[in-house]
């Protein structure tokens, strides 16, 4: 199987069966973001315990790239310290911009690496991550 085909299957699986969808019960930080160029919308919720991402969930509507990226992001950062989640975000954005990045940190997220060849879709792929960045900023972290 070609790598491109494998990546496409990972993306479609997350789009059709999104992980960590819905609302967090109890206290959570919340951010809404839109990508007007494509019409993507995301509502991201995150709960922290001792600065570890104890729960993260999203709701939204949009194209397969934006929604699969959000689903993959929640899987990648759940259970990780917020600082590490923000480092993964930094590496992910490098990958999407076509820059050198740390493959070990990204794992399955590399399925979206092909987006760097499609500038019009970059905003779709980074929407959920920009929401994560906003939560980090609101929490007093800057990267
Ligand atoms: Zn989109």
PDB file of C-alpha atoms and ligand atoms in Angstrom:
ATOM      1  CA  UNK A   1       0.000   0.000   0.000  1.00  0.00           C
ATOM      2  CA  UNK A   2       1.275   3.467  -0.871  1.00  0.00           C
ATOM      3  CA  UNK A   3       2.001   5.784   2.055  1.00  0.00           C
ATOM      4  CA  UNK A   4      -0.346   8.417   0.587  1.00  0.00           C
ATOM      5  CA  UNK A   5      -3.158   5.864   0.530  1.00  0.00           C
ATOM      6  CA  UNK A   6      -2.456   4.814   4.125  1.00  0.00           C
ATOM      7  CA  UNK A   7      -2.501   8.457   5.216  1.00  0.00           C
ATOM      8  CA  UNK A   8      -5.775   9.039   3.363  1.00  0.00           C
ATOM      9  CA  UNK A   9      -7.336   6.095   5.199  1.00  0.00           C
ATOM     10  CA  UNK A  10      -6.192   7.430   8.594  1.00  0.00           C
ATOM     11  CA  UNK A  11      -7.697  10.841   7.795  1.00  0.00           C
ATOM     12  CA  UNK A  12     -11.016   9.373   6.602  1.00  0.00           C
ATOM     13  CA  UNK A  13     -11.225   7.085   9.652  1.00  0.00           C
ATOM     14  CA  UNK A  14     -10.904  10.058  12.016  1.00  0.00           C
ATOM     15  CA  UNK A  15     -13.393  12.062   9.928  1.00  0.00           C
ATOM     16  CA  UNK A  16     -15.991   9.283   9.921  1.00  0.00           C
ATOM     17  CA  UNK A  17     -15.345   8.139  13.509  1.00  0.00           C
ATOM     18  CA  UNK A  18     -14.140  11.222  15.386  1.00  0.00           C
ATOM     19  CA  UNK A  19     -12.485  10.568  18.753  1.00  0.00           C
ATOM     20  CA  UNK A  20     -13.220  12.608  21.880  1.00  0.00           C
ATOM     21  CA  UNK A  21     -16.269  14.354  20.468  1.00  0.00           C
ATOM     22  CA  UNK A  22     -18.805  16.120  22.687  1.00  0.00           C
ATOM     23  CA  UNK A  23     -18.791  18.058  25.952  1.00  0.00           C
ATOM     24  CA  UNK A  24     -16.716  17.767  29.109  1.00  0.00           C
ATOM     25  CA  UNK A  25     -18.827  17.426  32.252  1.00  0.00           C
ATOM     26  CA  UNK A  26     -17.708  19.939  34.860  1.00  0.00           C
ATOM     27  CA  UNK A  27     -15.139  22.711  34.627  1.00  0.00           C
ATOM     28  CA  UNK A  28     -13.350  23.091  31.326  1.00  0.00           C
ATOM     29  CA  UNK A  29     -11.568  25.774  29.344  1.00  0.00           C
ATOM     30  CA  UNK A  30     -13.403  26.519  26.113  1.00  0.00           C
ATOM     31  CA  UNK A  31     -12.462  28.120  22.829  1.00  0.00           C
ATOM     32  CA  UNK A  32     -14.453  28.664  19.624  1.00  0.00           C
ATOM     33  CA  UNK A  33     -12.634  29.253  16.352  1.00  0.00           C
ATOM     34  CA  UNK A  34     -13.661  29.492  12.721  1.00  0.00           C
ATOM     35  CA  UNK A  35     -11.837  29.160   9.444  1.00  0.00           C
ATOM     36  CA  UNK A  36     -13.910  31.437   7.185  1.00  0.00           C
ATOM     37  CA  UNK A  37     -12.047  30.487   4.011  1.00  0.00           C
ATOM     38  CA  UNK A  38     -13.458  26.954   4.200  1.00  0.00           C
ATOM     39  CA  UNK A  39     -16.368  27.348   6.631  1.00  0.00           C
ATOM     40  CA  UNK A  40     -14.811  25.109   9.287  1.00  0.00           C
ATOM     41  CA  UNK A  41     -15.866  25.639  12.908  1.00  0.00           C
ATOM     42  CA  UNK A  42     -14.509  24.117  16.087  1.00  0.00           C
ATOM     43  CA  UNK A  43     -15.502  24.291  19.739  1.00  0.00           C
ATOM     44  CA  UNK A  44     -12.651  22.910  21.848  1.00  0.00           C
ATOM     45  CA  UNK A  45     -12.896  22.045  25.535  1.00  0.00           C
ATOM     46  CA  UNK A  46     -10.045  21.049  27.812  1.00  0.00           C
ATOM     47  CA  UNK A  47      -9.771  20.093  31.473  1.00  0.00           C
ATOM     48  CA  UNK A  48      -6.441  20.210  33.299  1.00  0.00           C
ATOM     49  CA  UNK A  49      -5.394  18.386  36.448  1.00  0.00           C
ATOM     50  CA  UNK A  50      -1.998  19.414  37.816  1.00  0.00           C
ATOM     51  CA  UNK A  51      -1.215  20.882  34.380  1.00  0.00           C
ATOM     52  CA  UNK A  52      -1.916  17.550  32.668  1.00  0.00           C
ATOM     53  CA  UNK A  53      -4.600  17.368  29.969  1.00  0.00           C
ATOM     54  CA  UNK A  54      -7.037  15.126  31.849  1.00  0.00           C
ATOM     55  CA  UNK A  55      -9.742  15.502  29.205  1.00  0.00           C
ATOM     56  CA  UNK A  56     -10.083  17.210  25.851  1.00  0.00           C
ATOM     57  CA  UNK A  57     -13.134  17.172  23.593  1.00  0.00           C
ATOM     58  CA  UNK A  58     -14.349  18.958  20.526  1.00  0.00           C
ATOM     59  CA  UNK A  59     -17.471  19.697  18.562  1.00  0.00           C
ATOM     60  CA  UNK A  60     -17.552  21.229  15.159  1.00  0.00           C
ATOM     61  CA  UNK A  61     -18.406  21.090  11.526  1.00  0.00           C
ATOM     62  CA  UNK A  62     -16.252  21.367   8.499  1.00  0.00           C
ATOM     63  CA  UNK A  63     -14.201  19.599   5.916  1.00  0.00           C
ATOM     64  CA  UNK A  64     -12.546  16.218   6.416  1.00  0.00           C
ATOM     65  CA  UNK A  65      -9.138  17.813   6.986  1.00  0.00           C
ATOM     66  CA  UNK A  66     -10.281  20.160   9.765  1.00  0.00           C
ATOM     67  CA  UNK A  67     -12.342  17.535  11.592  1.00  0.00           C
ATOM     68  CA  UNK A  68      -9.816  14.704  11.287  1.00  0.00           C
ATOM     69  CA  UNK A  69      -7.047  17.036  12.447  1.00  0.00           C
ATOM     70  CA  UNK A  70      -9.120  17.931  15.531  1.00  0.00           C
ATOM     71  CA  UNK A  71      -9.824  14.260  16.270  1.00  0.00           C
ATOM     72  CA  UNK A  72      -6.156  13.313  15.866  1.00  0.00           C
ATOM     73  CA  UNK A  73      -5.098  16.227  18.043  1.00  0.00           C
ATOM     74  CA  UNK A  74      -7.293  15.130  20.946  1.00  0.00           C
ATOM     75  CA  UNK A  75      -5.768  11.634  20.787  1.00  0.00           C
ATOM     76  CA  UNK A  76      -2.242  13.053  20.618  1.00  0.00           C
ATOM     77  CA  UNK A  77      -2.509  15.366  23.633  1.00  0.00           C
ATOM     78  CA  UNK A  78      -4.889  13.605  26.031  1.00  0.00           C
ATOM     79  CA  UNK A  79      -3.024  12.541  29.167  1.00  0.00           C
ATOM     80  CA  UNK A  80       0.008  14.684  28.351  1.00  0.00           C
ATOM     81  CA  UNK A  81       1.286  17.703  30.292  1.00  0.00           C
ATOM     82  CA  UNK A  82       0.016  20.950  28.749  1.00  0.00           C
ATOM     83  CA  UNK A  83       3.599  22.036  28.028  1.00  0.00           C
ATOM     84  CA  UNK A  84       4.171  18.849  26.016  1.00  0.00           C
ATOM     85  CA  UNK A  85       0.854  19.301  24.186  1.00  0.00           C
ATOM     86  CA  UNK A  86       2.014  22.775  23.142  1.00  0.00           C
ATOM     87  CA  UNK A  87       5.350  21.381  21.952  1.00  0.00           C
ATOM     88  CA  UNK A  88       3.486  18.840  19.796  1.00  0.00           C
ATOM     89  CA  UNK A  89       1.470  21.770  18.413  1.00  0.00           C
ATOM     90  CA  UNK A  90       4.677  23.599  17.500  1.00  0.00           C
ATOM     91  CA  UNK A  91       6.052  20.548  15.668  1.00  0.00           C
ATOM     92  CA  UNK A  92       2.711  19.931  13.944  1.00  0.00           C
ATOM     93  CA  UNK A  93       2.616  23.498  12.608  1.00  0.00           C
ATOM     94  CA  UNK A  94       6.175  23.132  11.316  1.00  0.00           C
ATOM     95  CA  UNK A  95       5.146  19.958   9.451  1.00  0.00           C
ATOM     96  CA  UNK A  96       2.073  21.659   7.936  1.00  0.00           C
ATOM     97  CA  UNK A  97       4.223  24.602   6.798  1.00  0.00           C
ATOM     98  CA  UNK A  98       6.602  22.164   5.111  1.00  0.00           C
ATOM     99  CA  UNK A  99       9.457  22.834   7.555  1.00  0.00           C
ATOM    100  CA  UNK A 100      11.692  20.280   9.287  1.00  0.00           C
ATOM    101  CA  UNK A 101       9.964  18.725  12.314  1.00  0.00           C
ATOM    102  CA  UNK A 102      10.426  16.089  14.997  1.00  0.00           C
ATOM    103  CA  UNK A 103       8.784  12.912  13.589  1.00  0.00           C
ATOM    104  CA  UNK A 104       8.948  11.081  16.922  1.00  0.00           C
ATOM    105  CA  UNK A 105       6.739  13.690  18.570  1.00  0.00           C
ATOM    106  CA  UNK A 106       4.029  13.547  15.930  1.00  0.00           C
ATOM    107  CA  UNK A 107       3.395   9.825  15.363  1.00  0.00           C
ATOM    108  CA  UNK A 108       0.030   9.281  13.604  1.00  0.00           C
ATOM    109  CA  UNK A 109      -0.269  13.024  13.004  1.00  0.00           C
ATOM    110  CA  UNK A 110       2.122  12.539  10.101  1.00  0.00           C
ATOM    111  CA  UNK A 111      -0.935  11.356   8.154  1.00  0.00           C
ATOM    112  CA  UNK A 112      -1.576  15.089   7.613  1.00  0.00           C
ATOM    113  CA  UNK A 113       1.949  15.848   6.385  1.00  0.00           C
ATOM    114  CA  UNK A 114       0.773  15.969   2.747  1.00  0.00           C
ATOM    115  CA  UNK A 115      -1.249  19.124   3.511  1.00  0.00           C
ATOM    116  CA  UNK A 116       1.976  21.137   3.289  1.00  0.00           C
ATOM    117  CA  UNK A 117       1.667  20.741  -0.497  1.00  0.00           C
ATOM    118  CA  UNK A 118      -1.802  22.343  -0.476  1.00  0.00           C
ATOM    119  CA  UNK A 119      -1.518  25.883   0.957  1.00  0.00           C
ATOM    120  CA  UNK A 120      -5.286  26.436   0.705  1.00  0.00           C
ATOM    121  CA  UNK A 121      -5.862  23.603   3.221  1.00  0.00           C
ATOM    122  CA  UNK A 122      -3.291  24.694   5.792  1.00  0.00           C
ATOM    123  CA  UNK A 123      -5.897  26.734   7.692  1.00  0.00           C
ATOM    124  CA  UNK A 124      -8.155  23.648   7.802  1.00  0.00           C
ATOM    125  CA  UNK A 125      -5.409  21.460   9.267  1.00  0.00           C
ATOM    126  CA  UNK A 126      -4.305  24.014  11.865  1.00  0.00           C
ATOM    127  CA  UNK A 127      -7.753  25.191  13.083  1.00  0.00           C
ATOM    128  CA  UNK A 128      -7.959  22.824  16.077  1.00  0.00           C
ATOM    129  CA  UNK A 129      -4.311  23.507  16.924  1.00  0.00           C
ATOM    130  CA  UNK A 130      -4.913  27.257  16.920  1.00  0.00           C
ATOM    131  CA  UNK A 131      -7.732  26.607  19.402  1.00  0.00           C
ATOM    132  CA  UNK A 132      -5.276  24.634  21.546  1.00  0.00           C
ATOM    133  CA  UNK A 133      -2.788  27.506  21.295  1.00  0.00           C
ATOM    134  CA  UNK A 134      -5.496  29.925  22.449  1.00  0.00           C
ATOM    135  CA  UNK A 135      -6.237  27.750  25.485  1.00  0.00           C
ATOM    136  CA  UNK A 136      -2.519  27.670  26.285  1.00  0.00           C
ATOM    137  CA  UNK A 137      -2.341  31.460  26.068  1.00  0.00           C
ATOM    138  CA  UNK A 138      -5.403  31.865  28.240  1.00  0.00           C
ATOM    139  CA  UNK A 139      -3.762  29.568  30.760  1.00  0.00           C
ATOM    140  CA  UNK A 140      -0.637  31.698  30.816  1.00  0.00           C
ATOM    141  CA  UNK A 141       1.622  29.667  28.542  1.00  0.00           C
ATOM    142  CA  UNK A 142       3.280  31.233  25.542  1.00  0.00           C
ATOM    143  CA  UNK A 143       5.116  29.372  22.848  1.00  0.00           C
TER     144      UNK A 143
HETATM  145 ZN1  LIG B   1     -11.568  23.073   5.741  1.00  0.00          ZN
END
